[in-house]
């Protein structure tokens, strides 16, 4: 069993893999039926009919297996399937941040993590407590947090410094494995 229990992959792996398999299966089926039609008729200009004699060409018009539209549909299905498969299996961005937690002697090894959305909320709450701040927006990833606040005060540099200090103090109170960098931006609001 792995010592790392935290999930590194986003939840998109299930739907992306399923859609990739469906798209690839459609592309393979289209290719298989096209090859079967070529073998049965001996010509690439065979109409889009199944080997059982049912005609799918009535709905699609007078298409042939070597027409550009049929080939393009097969290629697009195959490419979409491969892209979905790659996206589904690639890990994606980390959305959690490790936190150090002191365990008791009777508790074994365990990991504590915080999602980056919670990190954004903590930063926004810390910035919102500063005098002169009228609105706050924060966004975070595993490495950094960007806090954007609005203020009606013209000289906002002292407030910006105070907001940055408040957010850094709040982050220092949490024992992160790697403390995220803090960037603060100010925007003057009309009041």
PDB file of C-alpha atoms in Angstrom:
ATOM      1  CA  UNK A   1       0.000   0.000   0.000  1.00  0.00           C
ATOM      2  CA  UNK A   2       1.209   3.481  -0.804  1.00  0.00           C
ATOM      3  CA  UNK A   3       2.402   5.768   1.959  1.00  0.00           C
ATOM      4  CA  UNK A   4       0.789   8.710   0.157  1.00  0.00           C
ATOM      5  CA  UNK A   5      -2.949   8.446   0.663  1.00  0.00           C
ATOM      6  CA  UNK A   6      -3.918  11.867  -0.639  1.00  0.00           C
ATOM      7  CA  UNK A   7      -5.512  11.802  -4.061  1.00  0.00           C
ATOM      8  CA  UNK A   8      -3.439  13.646  -6.638  1.00  0.00           C
ATOM      9  CA  UNK A   9      -5.829  13.192  -9.550  1.00  0.00           C
ATOM     10  CA  UNK A  10      -8.888  15.338 -10.102  1.00  0.00           C
ATOM     11  CA  UNK A  11     -12.298  13.755 -10.394  1.00  0.00           C
ATOM     12  CA  UNK A  12     -12.348  14.116 -14.181  1.00  0.00           C
ATOM     13  CA  UNK A  13     -10.666  10.730 -14.717  1.00  0.00           C
ATOM     14  CA  UNK A  14     -13.923   8.744 -14.772  1.00  0.00           C
ATOM     15  CA  UNK A  15     -15.966  10.767 -17.268  1.00  0.00           C
ATOM     16  CA  UNK A  16     -13.007  11.533 -19.526  1.00  0.00           C
ATOM     17  CA  UNK A  17     -11.907   7.901 -19.697  1.00  0.00           C
ATOM     18  CA  UNK A  18     -15.452   6.707 -20.371  1.00  0.00           C
ATOM     19  CA  UNK A  19     -16.014   9.246 -23.145  1.00  0.00           C
ATOM     20  CA  UNK A  20     -12.595   8.384 -24.609  1.00  0.00           C
ATOM     21  CA  UNK A  21     -13.463   4.702 -24.747  1.00  0.00           C
ATOM     22  CA  UNK A  22     -16.828   5.437 -26.392  1.00  0.00           C
ATOM     23  CA  UNK A  23     -15.276   7.756 -29.005  1.00  0.00           C
ATOM     24  CA  UNK A  24     -12.456   5.330 -29.758  1.00  0.00           C
ATOM     25  CA  UNK A  25     -14.952   2.466 -30.043  1.00  0.00           C
ATOM     26  CA  UNK A  26     -17.026   4.478 -32.535  1.00  0.00           C
ATOM     27  CA  UNK A  27     -13.940   5.266 -34.608  1.00  0.00           C
ATOM     28  CA  UNK A  28     -12.816   1.629 -34.575  1.00  0.00           C
ATOM     29  CA  UNK A  29     -16.340   0.451 -35.491  1.00  0.00           C
ATOM     30  CA  UNK A  30     -16.469   2.916 -38.387  1.00  0.00           C
ATOM     31  CA  UNK A  31     -13.097   1.682 -39.622  1.00  0.00           C
ATOM     32  CA  UNK A  32     -14.077  -1.972 -39.187  1.00  0.00           C
ATOM     33  CA  UNK A  33     -17.327  -1.558 -41.131  1.00  0.00           C
ATOM     34  CA  UNK A  34     -15.470   0.357 -43.842  1.00  0.00           C
ATOM     35  CA  UNK A  35     -12.875  -2.400 -44.196  1.00  0.00           C
ATOM     36  CA  UNK A  36     -15.633  -5.041 -44.227  1.00  0.00           C
ATOM     37  CA  UNK A  37     -17.438  -3.130 -46.996  1.00  0.00           C
ATOM     38  CA  UNK A  38     -14.210  -2.887 -48.979  1.00  0.00           C
ATOM     39  CA  UNK A  39     -13.560  -6.609 -48.611  1.00  0.00           C
ATOM     40  CA  UNK A  40     -17.162  -7.485 -49.506  1.00  0.00           C
ATOM     41  CA  UNK A  41     -17.383  -5.301 -52.606  1.00  0.00           C
ATOM     42  CA  UNK A  42     -13.744  -5.112 -53.612  1.00  0.00           C
ATOM     43  CA  UNK A  43     -13.987  -1.355 -54.120  1.00  0.00           C
ATOM     44  CA  UNK A  44     -13.459   1.734 -51.971  1.00  0.00           C
ATOM     45  CA  UNK A  45     -16.325   3.485 -53.694  1.00  0.00           C
ATOM     46  CA  UNK A  46     -18.864   1.139 -52.074  1.00  0.00           C
ATOM     47  CA  UNK A  47     -21.914   2.917 -50.646  1.00  0.00           C
ATOM     48  CA  UNK A  48     -22.454   3.166 -46.885  1.00  0.00           C
ATOM     49  CA  UNK A  49     -24.373  -0.052 -46.521  1.00  0.00           C
ATOM     50  CA  UNK A  50     -23.897  -2.724 -43.961  1.00  0.00           C
ATOM     51  CA  UNK A  51     -22.945  -6.256 -44.917  1.00  0.00           C
ATOM     52  CA  UNK A  52     -26.480  -7.403 -44.050  1.00  0.00           C
ATOM     53  CA  UNK A  53     -27.964  -5.191 -46.753  1.00  0.00           C
ATOM     54  CA  UNK A  54     -29.541  -2.520 -44.514  1.00  0.00           C
ATOM     55  CA  UNK A  55     -28.853   0.920 -45.863  1.00  0.00           C
ATOM     56  CA  UNK A  56     -27.535   3.638 -43.592  1.00  0.00           C
ATOM     57  CA  UNK A  57     -26.974   5.773 -46.665  1.00  0.00           C
ATOM     58  CA  UNK A  58     -30.615   6.806 -46.873  1.00  0.00           C
ATOM     59  CA  UNK A  59     -30.127   9.144 -43.916  1.00  0.00           C
ATOM     60  CA  UNK A  60     -26.646  10.253 -44.918  1.00  0.00           C
ATOM     61  CA  UNK A  61     -27.271  10.732 -48.624  1.00  0.00           C
ATOM     62  CA  UNK A  62     -25.162   9.144 -51.289  1.00  0.00           C
ATOM     63  CA  UNK A  63     -21.924   8.868 -49.305  1.00  0.00           C
ATOM     64  CA  UNK A  64     -19.223   6.322 -50.079  1.00  0.00           C
ATOM     65  CA  UNK A  65     -16.595   4.877 -47.775  1.00  0.00           C
ATOM     66  CA  UNK A  66     -13.839   6.810 -49.521  1.00  0.00           C
ATOM     67  CA  UNK A  67     -15.638  10.178 -49.269  1.00  0.00           C
ATOM     68  CA  UNK A  68     -13.868  12.943 -47.406  1.00  0.00           C
ATOM     69  CA  UNK A  69     -16.744  13.333 -44.942  1.00  0.00           C
ATOM     70  CA  UNK A  70     -16.655   9.708 -43.785  1.00  0.00           C
ATOM     71  CA  UNK A  71     -12.875   9.739 -43.457  1.00  0.00           C
ATOM     72  CA  UNK A  72     -12.971  13.075 -41.586  1.00  0.00           C
ATOM     73  CA  UNK A  73     -15.612  11.776 -39.149  1.00  0.00           C
ATOM     74  CA  UNK A  74     -13.466   8.716 -38.419  1.00  0.00           C
ATOM     75  CA  UNK A  75     -10.328  10.800 -37.898  1.00  0.00           C
ATOM     76  CA  UNK A  76     -12.130  13.345 -35.696  1.00  0.00           C
ATOM     77  CA  UNK A  77     -13.657  10.585 -33.551  1.00  0.00           C
ATOM     78  CA  UNK A  78     -10.267   8.919 -33.147  1.00  0.00           C
ATOM     79  CA  UNK A  79      -8.530  12.215 -32.259  1.00  0.00           C
ATOM     80  CA  UNK A  80     -11.234  13.219 -29.769  1.00  0.00           C
ATOM     81  CA  UNK A  81     -11.018   9.796 -28.179  1.00  0.00           C
ATOM     82  CA  UNK A  82      -7.227   9.965 -27.853  1.00  0.00           C
ATOM     83  CA  UNK A  83      -7.318  13.513 -26.474  1.00  0.00           C
ATOM     84  CA  UNK A  84      -9.997  12.553 -23.939  1.00  0.00           C
ATOM     85  CA  UNK A  85      -7.986   9.500 -22.920  1.00  0.00           C
ATOM     86  CA  UNK A  86      -4.834  11.583 -22.397  1.00  0.00           C
ATOM     87  CA  UNK A  87      -6.744  14.230 -20.423  1.00  0.00           C
ATOM     88  CA  UNK A  88      -8.439  11.584 -18.322  1.00  0.00           C
ATOM     89  CA  UNK A  89      -5.223   9.825 -17.417  1.00  0.00           C
ATOM     90  CA  UNK A  90      -3.028  12.898 -16.885  1.00  0.00           C
ATOM     91  CA  UNK A  91      -2.962  13.958 -13.249  1.00  0.00           C
ATOM     92  CA  UNK A  92      -3.902  17.614 -13.689  1.00  0.00           C
ATOM     93  CA  UNK A  93      -3.079  20.402 -11.280  1.00  0.00           C
ATOM     94  CA  UNK A  94      -2.769  19.758  -7.561  1.00  0.00           C
ATOM     95  CA  UNK A  95      -5.761  21.086  -5.714  1.00  0.00           C
ATOM     96  CA  UNK A  96      -4.621  20.230  -2.232  1.00  0.00           C
ATOM     97  CA  UNK A  97      -2.008  21.626   0.095  1.00  0.00           C
ATOM     98  CA  UNK A  98      -0.297  19.471   2.702  1.00  0.00           C
ATOM     99  CA  UNK A  99      -0.501  20.544   6.343  1.00  0.00           C
ATOM    100  CA  UNK A 100       1.767  19.324   9.133  1.00  0.00           C
ATOM    101  CA  UNK A 101      -0.150  17.939  12.048  1.00  0.00           C
ATOM    102  CA  UNK A 102       1.344  16.688  15.278  1.00  0.00           C
ATOM    103  CA  UNK A 103       0.025  13.223  15.976  1.00  0.00           C
ATOM    104  CA  UNK A 104      -0.367  11.563  19.325  1.00  0.00           C
ATOM    105  CA  UNK A 105       1.765   8.614  20.272  1.00  0.00           C
ATOM    106  CA  UNK A 106      -1.149   6.232  19.808  1.00  0.00           C
ATOM    107  CA  UNK A 107      -1.957   7.531  16.319  1.00  0.00           C
ATOM    108  CA  UNK A 108       0.155   6.240  13.472  1.00  0.00           C
ATOM    109  CA  UNK A 109       1.183   8.156  10.399  1.00  0.00           C
ATOM    110  CA  UNK A 110      -1.542  10.253   8.841  1.00  0.00           C
ATOM    111  CA  UNK A 111      -1.742  13.058   6.362  1.00  0.00           C
ATOM    112  CA  UNK A 112      -3.693  16.269   6.609  1.00  0.00           C
ATOM    113  CA  UNK A 113      -4.516  18.353   3.569  1.00  0.00           C
ATOM    114  CA  UNK A 114      -6.446  21.486   2.725  1.00  0.00           C
ATOM    115  CA  UNK A 115      -8.061  22.157  -0.638  1.00  0.00           C
ATOM    116  CA  UNK A 116      -6.950  25.292  -2.441  1.00  0.00           C
ATOM    117  CA  UNK A 117     -10.527  26.598  -2.358  1.00  0.00           C
ATOM    118  CA  UNK A 118     -10.331  26.657   1.453  1.00  0.00           C
ATOM    119  CA  UNK A 119      -7.007  28.475   1.199  1.00  0.00           C
ATOM    120  CA  UNK A 120      -8.707  31.155  -0.916  1.00  0.00           C
ATOM    121  CA  UNK A 121     -11.475  31.527   1.659  1.00  0.00           C
ATOM    122  CA  UNK A 122      -8.967  31.879   4.507  1.00  0.00           C
ATOM    123  CA  UNK A 123      -7.049  34.553   2.586  1.00  0.00           C
ATOM    124  CA  UNK A 124     -10.243  36.444   1.719  1.00  0.00           C
ATOM    125  CA  UNK A 125     -11.429  36.354   5.343  1.00  0.00           C
ATOM    126  CA  UNK A 126      -8.084  37.662   6.591  1.00  0.00           C
ATOM    127  CA  UNK A 127      -8.091  40.487   4.033  1.00  0.00           C
ATOM    128  CA  UNK A 128     -11.719  41.370   4.709  1.00  0.00           C
ATOM    129  CA  UNK A 129     -10.883  42.099   8.362  1.00  0.00           C
ATOM    130  CA  UNK A 130      -8.584  44.994   7.447  1.00  0.00           C
ATOM    131  CA  UNK A 131     -10.009  48.507   7.807  1.00  0.00           C
ATOM    132  CA  UNK A 132     -10.586  50.268   4.495  1.00  0.00           C
ATOM    133  CA  UNK A 133     -11.276  47.103   2.506  1.00  0.00           C
ATOM    134  CA  UNK A 134     -14.693  47.126   0.874  1.00  0.00           C
ATOM    135  CA  UNK A 135     -14.529  43.901  -1.157  1.00  0.00           C
ATOM    136  CA  UNK A 136     -12.172  40.936  -1.486  1.00  0.00           C
ATOM    137  CA  UNK A 137     -11.582  38.238  -4.057  1.00  0.00           C
ATOM    138  CA  UNK A 138      -8.936  35.538  -3.648  1.00  0.00           C
ATOM    139  CA  UNK A 139      -7.730  32.696  -5.856  1.00  0.00           C
ATOM    140  CA  UNK A 140      -5.223  30.031  -4.931  1.00  0.00           C
ATOM    141  CA  UNK A 141      -3.287  27.135  -6.298  1.00  0.00           C
ATOM    142  CA  UNK A 142      -0.839  24.844  -4.509  1.00  0.00           C
ATOM    143  CA  UNK A 143       2.009  27.375  -4.808  1.00  0.00           C
ATOM    144  CA  UNK A 144       0.493  30.843  -4.493  1.00  0.00           C
ATOM    145  CA  UNK A 145      -2.492  32.922  -3.494  1.00  0.00           C
ATOM    146  CA  UNK A 146      -3.584  36.122  -5.221  1.00  0.00           C
ATOM    147  CA  UNK A 147      -5.756  38.466  -3.171  1.00  0.00           C
ATOM    148  CA  UNK A 148      -7.519  41.319  -4.944  1.00  0.00           C
ATOM    149  CA  UNK A 149      -9.292  43.860  -2.781  1.00  0.00           C
ATOM    150  CA  UNK A 150     -11.188  47.042  -3.492  1.00  0.00           C
ATOM    151  CA  UNK A 151     -11.107  50.195  -1.422  1.00  0.00           C
ATOM    152  CA  UNK A 152     -12.603  53.665  -1.781  1.00  0.00           C
ATOM    153  CA  UNK A 153      -9.419  55.270  -0.371  1.00  0.00           C
ATOM    154  CA  UNK A 154      -7.122  56.939  -2.904  1.00  0.00           C
ATOM    155  CA  UNK A 155      -3.841  56.147  -1.174  1.00  0.00           C
ATOM    156  CA  UNK A 156      -4.274  52.388  -0.908  1.00  0.00           C
ATOM    157  CA  UNK A 157      -0.607  51.385  -0.477  1.00  0.00           C
ATOM    158  CA  UNK A 158      -0.751  51.291   3.367  1.00  0.00           C
ATOM    159  CA  UNK A 159      -3.930  49.220   3.169  1.00  0.00           C
ATOM    160  CA  UNK A 160      -2.306  46.890   0.615  1.00  0.00           C
ATOM    161  CA  UNK A 161       0.635  46.342   2.945  1.00  0.00           C
ATOM    162  CA  UNK A 162      -1.712  45.701   5.868  1.00  0.00           C
ATOM    163  CA  UNK A 163      -3.758  43.209   3.836  1.00  0.00           C
ATOM    164  CA  UNK A 164      -0.595  41.390   2.770  1.00  0.00           C
ATOM    165  CA  UNK A 165       0.602  41.231   6.378  1.00  0.00           C
ATOM    166  CA  UNK A 166      -2.799  39.969   7.589  1.00  0.00           C
ATOM    167  CA  UNK A 167      -2.895  37.179   4.998  1.00  0.00           C
ATOM    168  CA  UNK A 168       0.719  36.161   5.658  1.00  0.00           C
ATOM    169  CA  UNK A 169       0.076  36.129   9.423  1.00  0.00           C
ATOM    170  CA  UNK A 170      -2.986  33.915   8.921  1.00  0.00           C
ATOM    171  CA  UNK A 171      -0.976  31.541   6.725  1.00  0.00           C
ATOM    172  CA  UNK A 172       1.888  31.496   9.249  1.00  0.00           C
ATOM    173  CA  UNK A 173      -0.564  30.282  11.904  1.00  0.00           C
ATOM    174  CA  UNK A 174      -1.238  27.199   9.755  1.00  0.00           C
ATOM    175  CA  UNK A 175       1.586  24.661   9.555  1.00  0.00           C
ATOM    176  CA  UNK A 176       1.740  24.123   5.806  1.00  0.00           C
ATOM    177  CA  UNK A 177       4.256  21.690   4.353  1.00  0.00           C
ATOM    178  CA  UNK A 178       5.062  24.494   1.923  1.00  0.00           C
ATOM    179  CA  UNK A 179       3.620  27.921   2.666  1.00  0.00           C
ATOM    180  CA  UNK A 180       2.113  29.460  -0.467  1.00  0.00           C
ATOM    181  CA  UNK A 181       3.374  32.806  -1.744  1.00  0.00           C
ATOM    182  CA  UNK A 182       1.015  35.761  -1.286  1.00  0.00           C
ATOM    183  CA  UNK A 183       0.429  38.458  -3.883  1.00  0.00           C
ATOM    184  CA  UNK A 184      -1.929  41.335  -3.098  1.00  0.00           C
ATOM    185  CA  UNK A 185      -3.517  43.614  -5.686  1.00  0.00           C
ATOM    186  CA  UNK A 186      -5.573  46.701  -4.930  1.00  0.00           C
ATOM    187  CA  UNK A 187      -8.385  48.210  -6.927  1.00  0.00           C
ATOM    188  CA  UNK A 188      -9.965  51.588  -6.190  1.00  0.00           C
ATOM    189  CA  UNK A 189     -13.744  51.454  -5.963  1.00  0.00           C
ATOM    190  CA  UNK A 190     -16.174  54.309  -6.338  1.00  0.00           C
ATOM    191  CA  UNK A 191     -18.288  55.031  -3.266  1.00  0.00           C
TER     192      UNK A 191
END
